[in-house]
């Protein structure tokens, strides 16, 4: 089954940091993921982050300062 959208919605990207076996929660990791999304999708996307445990607020603050979406 195929679904066709009549309007173009911005692509939503959520990146997860600080999980065992995944990308770390270092500021350089957050910047790398943002740069990669910018390179691949230009400005046609919305970016959000998720971080594990004690990294959550630090990563969220970094993403907010870089234009990430904040959901409450």
PDB file of N, CA, C and O in Angstrom:
ATOM      1  N   UNK A   1       0.843  -1.177   0.000  1.00  0.00           N
ATOM      2  CA  UNK A   1       0.000   0.000   0.000  1.00  0.00           C
ATOM      3  C   UNK A   1       0.886   1.236   0.000  1.00  0.00           C
ATOM      4  O   UNK A   1       1.855   1.323   0.723  1.00  0.00           O
ATOM      5  N   UNK A   2       0.535   2.207  -0.832  1.00  0.00           N
ATOM      6  CA  UNK A   2       1.284   3.438  -0.926  1.00  0.00           C
ATOM      7  C   UNK A   2       0.457   4.588  -0.359  1.00  0.00           C
ATOM      8  O   UNK A   2      -0.755   4.628  -0.506  1.00  0.00           O
ATOM      9  N   UNK A   3       1.143   5.498   0.273  1.00  0.00           N
ATOM     10  CA  UNK A   3       0.477   6.674   0.831  1.00  0.00           C
ATOM     11  C   UNK A   3       1.108   7.907   0.197  1.00  0.00           C
ATOM     12  O   UNK A   3       2.326   8.078   0.251  1.00  0.00           O
ATOM     13  N   UNK A   4       0.320   8.724  -0.408  1.00  0.00           N
ATOM     14  CA  UNK A   4       0.811   9.952  -1.008  1.00  0.00           C
ATOM     15  C   UNK A   4       0.327  11.141  -0.191  1.00  0.00           C
ATOM     16  O   UNK A   4      -0.854  11.254   0.112  1.00  0.00           O
ATOM     17  N   UNK A   5       1.257  12.021   0.158  1.00  0.00           N
ATOM     18  CA  UNK A   5       0.903  13.226   0.890  1.00  0.00           C
ATOM     19  C   UNK A   5       0.550  14.333  -0.092  1.00  0.00           C
ATOM     20  O   UNK A   5       1.215  14.511  -1.102  1.00  0.00           O
ATOM     21  N   UNK A   6      -0.494  15.057   0.212  1.00  0.00           N
ATOM     22  CA  UNK A   6      -0.884  16.160  -0.664  1.00  0.00           C
ATOM     23  C   UNK A   6      -0.085  17.423  -0.367  1.00  0.00           C
ATOM     24  O   UNK A   6       0.044  18.275  -1.215  1.00  0.00           O
ATOM     25  N   UNK A   7       0.421  17.542   0.832  1.00  0.00           N
ATOM     26  CA  UNK A   7       1.248  18.687   1.200  1.00  0.00           C
ATOM     27  C   UNK A   7       2.576  18.176   1.717  1.00  0.00           C
ATOM     28  O   UNK A   7       2.650  17.137   2.359  1.00  0.00           O
ATOM     29  N   UNK A   8       3.622  18.936   1.457  1.00  0.00           N
ATOM     30  CA  UNK A   8       4.931  18.550   1.958  1.00  0.00           C
ATOM     31  C   UNK A   8       5.080  19.022   3.400  1.00  0.00           C
ATOM     32  O   UNK A   8       5.061  20.211   3.668  1.00  0.00           O
ATOM     33  N   UNK A   9       5.203  18.081   4.289  1.00  0.00           N
ATOM     34  CA  UNK A   9       5.458  18.403   5.689  1.00  0.00           C
ATOM     35  C   UNK A   9       6.966  18.342   5.912  1.00  0.00           C
ATOM     36  O   UNK A   9       7.653  17.562   5.250  1.00  0.00           O
ATOM     37  N   UNK A  10       7.505  19.119   6.839  1.00  0.00           N
ATOM     38  CA  UNK A  10       8.937  19.000   7.096  1.00  0.00           C
ATOM     39  C   UNK A  10       9.261  17.631   7.693  1.00  0.00           C
ATOM     40  O   UNK A  10       8.481  17.079   8.468  1.00  0.00           O
ATOM     41  N   UNK A  11      10.381  17.087   7.310  1.00  0.00           N
ATOM     42  CA  UNK A  11      10.854  15.822   7.841  1.00  0.00           C
ATOM     43  C   UNK A  11      11.186  16.003   9.325  1.00  0.00           C
ATOM     44  O   UNK A  11      11.783  16.998   9.715  1.00  0.00           O
ATOM     45  N   UNK A  12      10.787  15.051  10.155  1.00  0.00           N
ATOM     46  CA  UNK A  12      11.083  15.109  11.588  1.00  0.00           C
ATOM     47  C   UNK A  12      12.193  14.108  11.884  1.00  0.00           C
ATOM     48  O   UNK A  12      12.062  12.931  11.581  1.00  0.00           O
ATOM     49  N   UNK A  13      13.289  14.590  12.472  1.00  0.00           N
ATOM     50  CA  UNK A  13      14.423  13.742  12.823  1.00  0.00           C
ATOM     51  C   UNK A  13      14.636  13.827  14.322  1.00  0.00           C
ATOM     52  O   UNK A  13      14.757  14.920  14.878  1.00  0.00           O
ATOM     53  N   UNK A  14      14.664  12.680  14.975  1.00  0.00           N
ATOM     54  CA  UNK A  14      14.982  12.644  16.397  1.00  0.00           C
ATOM     55  C   UNK A  14      16.222  11.781  16.576  1.00  0.00           C
ATOM     56  O   UNK A  14      16.259  10.637  16.125  1.00  0.00           O
ATOM     57  N   UNK A  15      17.230  12.356  17.200  1.00  0.00           N
ATOM     58  CA  UNK A  15      18.476  11.635  17.441  1.00  0.00           C
ATOM     59  C   UNK A  15      18.575  11.280  18.915  1.00  0.00           C
ATOM     60  O   UNK A  15      18.183  12.060  19.774  1.00  0.00           O
ATOM     61  N   UNK A  16      19.094  10.087  19.185  1.00  0.00           N
ATOM     62  CA  UNK A  16      19.204   9.577  20.556  1.00  0.00           C
ATOM     63  C   UNK A  16      20.670   9.488  20.946  1.00  0.00           C
ATOM     64  O   UNK A  16      21.483   8.958  20.185  1.00  0.00           O
ATOM     65  N   UNK A  17      20.990   9.982  22.126  1.00  0.00           N
ATOM     66  CA  UNK A  17      22.375  10.046  22.586  1.00  0.00           C
ATOM     67  C   UNK A  17      22.539   9.363  23.937  1.00  0.00           C
ATOM     68  O   UNK A  17      21.619   9.325  24.742  1.00  0.00           O
ATOM     69  N   UNK A  18      23.752   8.849  24.171  1.00  0.00           N
ATOM     70  CA  UNK A  18      24.113   8.321  25.481  1.00  0.00           C
ATOM     71  C   UNK A  18      23.575   6.936  25.791  1.00  0.00           C
ATOM     72  O   UNK A  18      23.540   6.541  26.949  1.00  0.00           O
ATOM     73  N   UNK A  19      23.181   6.190  24.772  1.00  0.00           N
ATOM     74  CA  UNK A  19      22.668   4.842  24.992  1.00  0.00           C
ATOM     75  C   UNK A  19      23.785   3.830  24.766  1.00  0.00           C
ATOM     76  O   UNK A  19      24.611   4.004  23.870  1.00  0.00           O
ATOM     77  N   UNK A  20      23.791   2.781  25.542  1.00  0.00           N
ATOM     78  CA  UNK A  20      24.808   1.753  25.425  1.00  0.00           C
ATOM     79  C   UNK A  20      24.824   1.165  24.020  1.00  0.00           C
ATOM     80  O   UNK A  20      23.795   0.754  23.495  1.00  0.00           O
ATOM     81  N   UNK A  21      25.982   1.184  23.392  1.00  0.00           N
ATOM     82  CA  UNK A  21      26.112   0.659  22.041  1.00  0.00           C
ATOM     83  C   UNK A  21      25.800   1.668  20.952  1.00  0.00           C
ATOM     84  O   UNK A  21      25.886   1.348  19.773  1.00  0.00           O
ATOM     85  N   UNK A  22      25.415   2.873  21.324  1.00  0.00           N
ATOM     86  CA  UNK A  22      25.075   3.905  20.348  1.00  0.00           C
ATOM     87  C   UNK A  22      26.036   5.072  20.416  1.00  0.00           C
ATOM     88  O   UNK A  22      27.122   4.974  20.972  1.00  0.00           O
ATOM     89  N   UNK A  23      25.626   6.184  19.863  1.00  0.00           N
ATOM     90  CA  UNK A  23      26.463   7.380  19.878  1.00  0.00           C
ATOM     91  C   UNK A  23      26.480   7.971  21.286  1.00  0.00           C
ATOM     92  O   UNK A  23      25.496   7.882  22.014  1.00  0.00           O
ATOM     93  N   UNK A  24      27.597   8.559  21.659  1.00  0.00           N
ATOM     94  CA  UNK A  24      27.745   9.125  22.992  1.00  0.00           C
ATOM     95  C   UNK A  24      26.961  10.414  23.167  1.00  0.00           C
ATOM     96  O   UNK A  24      26.252  10.868  22.270  1.00  0.00           O
ATOM     97  N   UNK A  25      27.101  11.019  24.333  1.00  0.00           N
ATOM     98  CA  UNK A  25      26.386  12.261  24.642  1.00  0.00           C
ATOM     99  C   UNK A  25      27.342  13.443  24.760  1.00  0.00           C
ATOM    100  O   UNK A  25      27.039  14.442  25.385  1.00  0.00           O
ATOM    101  N   UNK A  26      28.497  13.335  24.153  1.00  0.00           N
ATOM    102  CA  UNK A  26      29.489  14.407  24.170  1.00  0.00           C
ATOM    103  C   UNK A  26      29.025  15.527  23.236  1.00  0.00           C
ATOM    104  O   UNK A  26      28.370  15.249  22.217  1.00  0.00           O
ATOM    105  N   UNK A  27      29.351  16.776  23.537  1.00  0.00           N
ATOM    106  CA  UNK A  27      28.928  17.874  22.650  1.00  0.00           C
ATOM    107  C   UNK A  27      29.347  17.672  21.191  1.00  0.00           C
ATOM    108  O   UNK A  27      28.611  18.024  20.279  1.00  0.00           O
ATOM    109  N   UNK A  28      30.510  17.086  20.987  1.00  0.00           N
ATOM    110  CA  UNK A  28      30.969  16.842  19.618  1.00  0.00           C
ATOM    111  C   UNK A  28      30.053  15.843  18.889  1.00  0.00           C
ATOM    112  O   UNK A  28      29.829  15.965  17.691  1.00  0.00           O
ATOM    113  N   UNK A  29      29.496  14.879  19.621  1.00  0.00           N
ATOM    114  CA  UNK A  29      28.557  13.915  19.024  1.00  0.00           C
ATOM    115  C   UNK A  29      27.273  14.611  18.586  1.00  0.00           C
ATOM    116  O   UNK A  29      26.745  14.342  17.507  1.00  0.00           O
ATOM    117  N   UNK A  30      26.772  15.515  19.434  1.00  0.00           N
ATOM    118  CA  UNK A  30      25.544  16.256  19.107  1.00  0.00           C
ATOM    119  C   UNK A  30      25.775  17.127  17.871  1.00  0.00           C
ATOM    120  O   UNK A  30      24.965  17.148  16.937  1.00  0.00           O
ATOM    121  N   UNK A  31      26.913  17.825  17.843  1.00  0.00           N
ATOM    122  CA  UNK A  31      27.220  18.683  16.695  1.00  0.00           C
ATOM    123  C   UNK A  31      27.400  17.862  15.418  1.00  0.00           C
ATOM    124  O   UNK A  31      26.987  18.292  14.338  1.00  0.00           O
ATOM    125  N   UNK A  32      28.004  16.690  15.533  1.00  0.00           N
ATOM    126  CA  UNK A  32      28.188  15.823  14.361  1.00  0.00           C
ATOM    127  C   UNK A  32      26.838  15.422  13.771  1.00  0.00           C
ATOM    128  O   UNK A  32      26.646  15.472  12.541  1.00  0.00           O
ATOM    129  N   UNK A  33      25.893  15.022  14.616  1.00  0.00           N
ATOM    130  CA  UNK A  33      24.582  14.599  14.120  1.00  0.00           C
ATOM    131  C   UNK A  33      23.826  15.767  13.479  1.00  0.00           C
ATOM    132  O   UNK A  33      23.160  15.602  12.459  1.00  0.00           O
ATOM    133  N   UNK A  34      23.935  16.950  14.062  1.00  0.00           N
ATOM    134  CA  UNK A  34      23.282  18.140  13.502  1.00  0.00           C
ATOM    135  C   UNK A  34      23.896  18.506  12.157  1.00  0.00           C
ATOM    136  O   UNK A  34      23.179  18.794  11.192  1.00  0.00           O
ATOM    137  N   UNK A  35      25.223  18.490  12.071  1.00  0.00           N
ATOM    138  CA  UNK A  35      25.890  18.797  10.799  1.00  0.00           C
ATOM    139  C   UNK A  35      25.507  17.785   9.712  1.00  0.00           C
ATOM    140  O   UNK A  35      25.307  18.154   8.559  1.00  0.00           O
ATOM    141  N   UNK A  36      25.414  16.525  10.102  1.00  0.00           N
ATOM    142  CA  UNK A  36      25.050  15.485   9.146  1.00  0.00           C
ATOM    143  C   UNK A  36      23.632  15.707   8.624  1.00  0.00           C
ATOM    144  O   UNK A  36      23.375  15.607   7.416  1.00  0.00           O
ATOM    145  N   UNK A  37      22.700  16.022   9.519  1.00  0.00           N
ATOM    146  CA  UNK A  37      21.318  16.292   9.098  1.00  0.00           C
ATOM    147  C   UNK A  37      21.263  17.525   8.196  1.00  0.00           C
ATOM    148  O   UNK A  37      20.549  17.526   7.187  1.00  0.00           O
ATOM    149  N   UNK A  38      22.019  18.562   8.536  1.00  0.00           N
ATOM    150  CA  UNK A  38      22.056  19.767   7.694  1.00  0.00           C
ATOM    151  C   UNK A  38      22.575  19.441   6.300  1.00  0.00           C
ATOM    152  O   UNK A  38      22.032  19.905   5.301  1.00  0.00           O
ATOM    153  N   UNK A  39      23.614  18.634   6.230  1.00  0.00           N
ATOM    154  CA  UNK A  39      24.213  18.274   4.952  1.00  0.00           C
ATOM    155  C   UNK A  39      23.245  17.439   4.104  1.00  0.00           C
ATOM    156  O   UNK A  39      23.125  17.646   2.903  1.00  0.00           O
ATOM    157  N   UNK A  40      22.542  16.509   4.741  1.00  0.00           N
ATOM    158  CA  UNK A  40      21.657  15.612   4.001  1.00  0.00           C
ATOM    159  C   UNK A  40      20.317  16.235   3.624  1.00  0.00           C
ATOM    160  O   UNK A  40      19.775  15.953   2.556  1.00  0.00           O
ATOM    161  N   UNK A  41      19.752  17.071   4.523  1.00  0.00           N
ATOM    162  CA  UNK A  41      18.380  17.541   4.328  1.00  0.00           C
ATOM    163  C   UNK A  41      18.242  19.048   4.192  1.00  0.00           C
ATOM    164  O   UNK A  41      17.126  19.550   4.043  1.00  0.00           O
ATOM    165  N   UNK A  42      19.340  19.789   4.273  1.00  0.00           N
ATOM    166  CA  UNK A  42      19.269  21.248   4.173  1.00  0.00           C
ATOM    167  C   UNK A  42      18.461  21.821   5.325  1.00  0.00           C
ATOM    168  O   UNK A  42      18.654  21.442   6.476  1.00  0.00           O
ATOM    169  N   UNK A  43      17.537  22.726   5.009  1.00  0.00           N
ATOM    170  CA  UNK A  43      16.714  23.313   6.081  1.00  0.00           C
ATOM    171  C   UNK A  43      15.291  22.754   6.076  1.00  0.00           C
ATOM    172  O   UNK A  43      14.410  23.282   6.744  1.00  0.00           O
ATOM    173  N   UNK A  44      15.067  21.659   5.361  1.00  0.00           N
ATOM    174  CA  UNK A  44      13.725  21.092   5.233  1.00  0.00           C
ATOM    175  C   UNK A  44      13.390  20.041   6.270  1.00  0.00           C
ATOM    176  O   UNK A  44      12.732  19.058   5.944  1.00  0.00           O
ATOM    177  N   UNK A  45      13.834  20.217   7.498  1.00  0.00           N
ATOM    178  CA  UNK A  45      13.529  19.231   8.532  1.00  0.00           C
ATOM    179  C   UNK A  45      13.422  19.903   9.901  1.00  0.00           C
ATOM    180  O   UNK A  45      13.868  21.028  10.088  1.00  0.00           O
ATOM    181  N   UNK A  46      12.802  19.190  10.832  1.00  0.00           N
ATOM    182  CA  UNK A  46      12.757  19.601  12.240  1.00  0.00           C
ATOM    183  C   UNK A  46      13.575  18.588  13.016  1.00  0.00           C
ATOM    184  O   UNK A  46      13.480  17.390  12.778  1.00  0.00           O
ATOM    185  N   UNK A  47      14.364  19.064  13.977  1.00  0.00           N
ATOM    186  CA  UNK A  47      15.306  18.224  14.701  1.00  0.00           C
ATOM    187  C   UNK A  47      14.965  18.215  16.182  1.00  0.00           C
ATOM    188  O   UNK A  47      14.686  19.256  16.781  1.00  0.00           O
ATOM    189  N   UNK A  48      14.987  17.045  16.756  1.00  0.00           N
ATOM    190  CA  UNK A  48      14.740  16.870  18.179  1.00  0.00           C
ATOM    191  C   UNK A  48      15.747  15.864  18.715  1.00  0.00           C
ATOM    192  O   UNK A  48      16.295  15.062  17.959  1.00  0.00           O
ATOM    193  N   UNK A  49      16.011  15.927  20.016  1.00  0.00           N
ATOM    194  CA  UNK A  49      16.970  14.998  20.624  1.00  0.00           C
ATOM    195  C   UNK A  49      16.348  14.269  21.802  1.00  0.00           C
ATOM    196  O   UNK A  49      15.375  14.724  22.395  1.00  0.00           O
ATOM    197  N   UNK A  50      16.964  13.151  22.109  1.00  0.00           N
ATOM    198  CA  UNK A  50      16.607  12.366  23.276  1.00  0.00           C
ATOM    199  C   UNK A  50      17.932  11.875  23.847  1.00  0.00           C
ATOM    200  O   UNK A  50      18.818  11.475  23.101  1.00  0.00           O
ATOM    201  N   UNK A  51      18.094  11.957  25.154  1.00  0.00           N
ATOM    202  CA  UNK A  51      19.332  11.485  25.775  1.00  0.00           C
ATOM    203  C   UNK A  51      18.995  10.649  26.998  1.00  0.00           C
ATOM    204  O   UNK A  51      17.969  10.846  27.644  1.00  0.00           O
ATOM    205  N   UNK A  52      19.885   9.732  27.309  1.00  0.00           N
ATOM    206  CA  UNK A  52      19.658   8.807  28.420  1.00  0.00           C
ATOM    207  C   UNK A  52      20.179   9.376  29.738  1.00  0.00           C
ATOM    208  O   UNK A  52      21.249   9.979  29.785  1.00  0.00           O
ATOM    209  N   UNK A  53      19.398   9.192  30.783  1.00  0.00           N
ATOM    210  CA  UNK A  53      19.824   9.467  32.155  1.00  0.00           C
ATOM    211  C   UNK A  53      20.292  10.884  32.410  1.00  0.00           C
ATOM    212  O   UNK A  53      19.643  11.855  32.037  1.00  0.00           O
ATOM    213  N   UNK A  54      21.459  10.975  33.040  1.00  0.00           N
ATOM    214  CA  UNK A  54      21.982  12.272  33.467  1.00  0.00           C
ATOM    215  C   UNK A  54      22.382  13.160  32.290  1.00  0.00           C
ATOM    216  O   UNK A  54      22.616  14.351  32.475  1.00  0.00           O
ATOM    217  N   UNK A  55      22.446  12.614  31.102  1.00  0.00           N
ATOM    218  CA  UNK A  55      22.802  13.397  29.914  1.00  0.00           C
ATOM    219  C   UNK A  55      21.632  14.182  29.345  1.00  0.00           C
ATOM    220  O   UNK A  55      21.819  15.059  28.510  1.00  0.00           O
ATOM    221  N   UNK A  56      20.425  13.871  29.790  1.00  0.00           N
ATOM    222  CA  UNK A  56      19.222  14.409  29.157  1.00  0.00           C
ATOM    223  C   UNK A  56      19.191  15.937  29.103  1.00  0.00           C
ATOM    224  O   UNK A  56      18.996  16.520  28.040  1.00  0.00           O
ATOM    225  N   UNK A  57      19.360  16.608  30.215  1.00  0.00           N
ATOM    226  CA  UNK A  57      19.227  18.067  30.237  1.00  0.00           C
ATOM    227  C   UNK A  57      20.380  18.754  29.502  1.00  0.00           C
ATOM    228  O   UNK A  57      20.176  19.753  28.820  1.00  0.00           O
ATOM    229  N   UNK A  58      21.577  18.211  29.628  1.00  0.00           N
ATOM    230  CA  UNK A  58      22.740  18.806  28.954  1.00  0.00           C
ATOM    231  C   UNK A  58      22.590  18.715  27.435  1.00  0.00           C
ATOM    232  O   UNK A  58      22.801  19.700  26.721  1.00  0.00           O
ATOM    233  N   UNK A  59      22.199  17.559  26.940  1.00  0.00           N
ATOM    234  CA  UNK A  59      22.015  17.379  25.499  1.00  0.00           C
ATOM    235  C   UNK A  59      20.832  18.219  25.001  1.00  0.00           C
ATOM    236  O   UNK A  59      20.910  18.834  23.937  1.00  0.00           O
ATOM    237  N   UNK A  60      19.752  18.278  25.755  1.00  0.00           N
ATOM    238  CA  UNK A  60      18.595  19.095  25.367  1.00  0.00           C
ATOM    239  C   UNK A  60      18.961  20.571  25.286  1.00  0.00           C
ATOM    240  O   UNK A  60      18.538  21.272  24.359  1.00  0.00           O
ATOM    241  N   UNK A  61      19.763  21.052  26.223  1.00  0.00           N
ATOM    242  CA  UNK A  61      20.193  22.454  26.203  1.00  0.00           C
ATOM    243  C   UNK A  61      21.070  22.738  24.981  1.00  0.00           C
ATOM    244  O   UNK A  61      20.927  23.777  24.332  1.00  0.00           O
ATOM    245  N   UNK A  62      21.964  21.801  24.661  1.00  0.00           N
ATOM    246  CA  UNK A  62      22.812  21.976  23.474  1.00  0.00           C
ATOM    247  C   UNK A  62      21.956  22.020  22.217  1.00  0.00           C
ATOM    248  O   UNK A  62      22.153  22.878  21.356  1.00  0.00           O
ATOM    249  N   UNK A  63      21.015  21.092  22.107  1.00  0.00           N
ATOM    250  CA  UNK A  63      20.168  21.040  20.914  1.00  0.00           C
ATOM    251  C   UNK A  63      19.305  22.288  20.791  1.00  0.00           C
ATOM    252  O   UNK A  63      19.131  22.811  19.691  1.00  0.00           O
ATOM    253  N   UNK A  64      18.783  22.775  21.906  1.00  0.00           N
ATOM    254  CA  UNK A  64      17.958  23.990  21.871  1.00  0.00           C
ATOM    255  C   UNK A  64      18.785  25.186  21.373  1.00  0.00           C
ATOM    256  O   UNK A  64      18.302  26.002  20.594  1.00  0.00           O
ATOM    257  N   UNK A  65      20.033  25.267  21.797  1.00  0.00           N
ATOM    258  CA  UNK A  65      20.884  26.364  21.373  1.00  0.00           C
ATOM    259  C   UNK A  65      21.270  26.251  19.892  1.00  0.00           C
ATOM    260  O   UNK A  65      21.670  27.229  19.286  1.00  0.00           O
ATOM    261  N   UNK A  66      21.114  25.043  19.335  1.00  0.00           N
ATOM    262  CA  UNK A  66      21.438  24.815  17.929  1.00  0.00           C
ATOM    263  C   UNK A  66      20.192  24.791  17.057  1.00  0.00           C
ATOM    264  O   UNK A  66      20.232  24.413  15.888  1.00  0.00           O
ATOM    265  N   UNK A  67      19.046  25.164  17.618  1.00  0.00           N
ATOM    266  CA  UNK A  67      17.805  25.258  16.846  1.00  0.00           C
ATOM    267  C   UNK A  67      16.928  24.027  16.912  1.00  0.00           C
ATOM    268  O   UNK A  67      15.993  23.906  16.129  1.00  0.00           O
ATOM    269  N   UNK A  68      17.213  23.118  17.817  1.00  0.00           N
ATOM    270  CA  UNK A  68      16.400  21.909  17.956  1.00  0.00           C
ATOM    271  C   UNK A  68      15.022  22.209  18.504  1.00  0.00           C
ATOM    272  O   UNK A  68      14.815  23.203  19.198  1.00  0.00           O
ATOM    273  N   UNK A  69      14.078  21.345  18.206  1.00  0.00           N
ATOM    274  CA  UNK A  69      12.704  21.508  18.682  1.00  0.00           C
ATOM    275  C   UNK A  69      12.600  21.118  20.145  1.00  0.00           C
ATOM    276  O   UNK A  69      13.230  20.167  20.581  1.00  0.00           O
ATOM    277  N   UNK A  70      11.802  21.840  20.895  1.00  0.00           N
ATOM    278  CA  UNK A  70      11.574  21.528  22.304  1.00  0.00           C
ATOM    279  C   UNK A  70      10.114  21.155  22.460  1.00  0.00           C
ATOM    280  O   UNK A  70       9.222  21.916  22.094  1.00  0.00           O
ATOM    281  N   UNK A  71       9.865  19.957  22.955  1.00  0.00           N
ATOM    282  CA  UNK A  71       8.506  19.477  23.179  1.00  0.00           C
ATOM    283  C   UNK A  71       8.318  19.245  24.663  1.00  0.00           C
ATOM    284  O   UNK A  71       9.192  18.678  25.306  1.00  0.00           O
ATOM    285  N   UNK A  72       7.193  19.655  25.205  1.00  0.00           N
ATOM    286  CA  UNK A  72       6.985  19.530  26.633  1.00  0.00           C
ATOM    287  C   UNK A  72       5.984  18.550  27.060  1.00  0.00           C
ATOM    288  O   UNK A  72       5.316  17.839  26.524  1.00  0.00           O
TER     289      UNK A  72
END
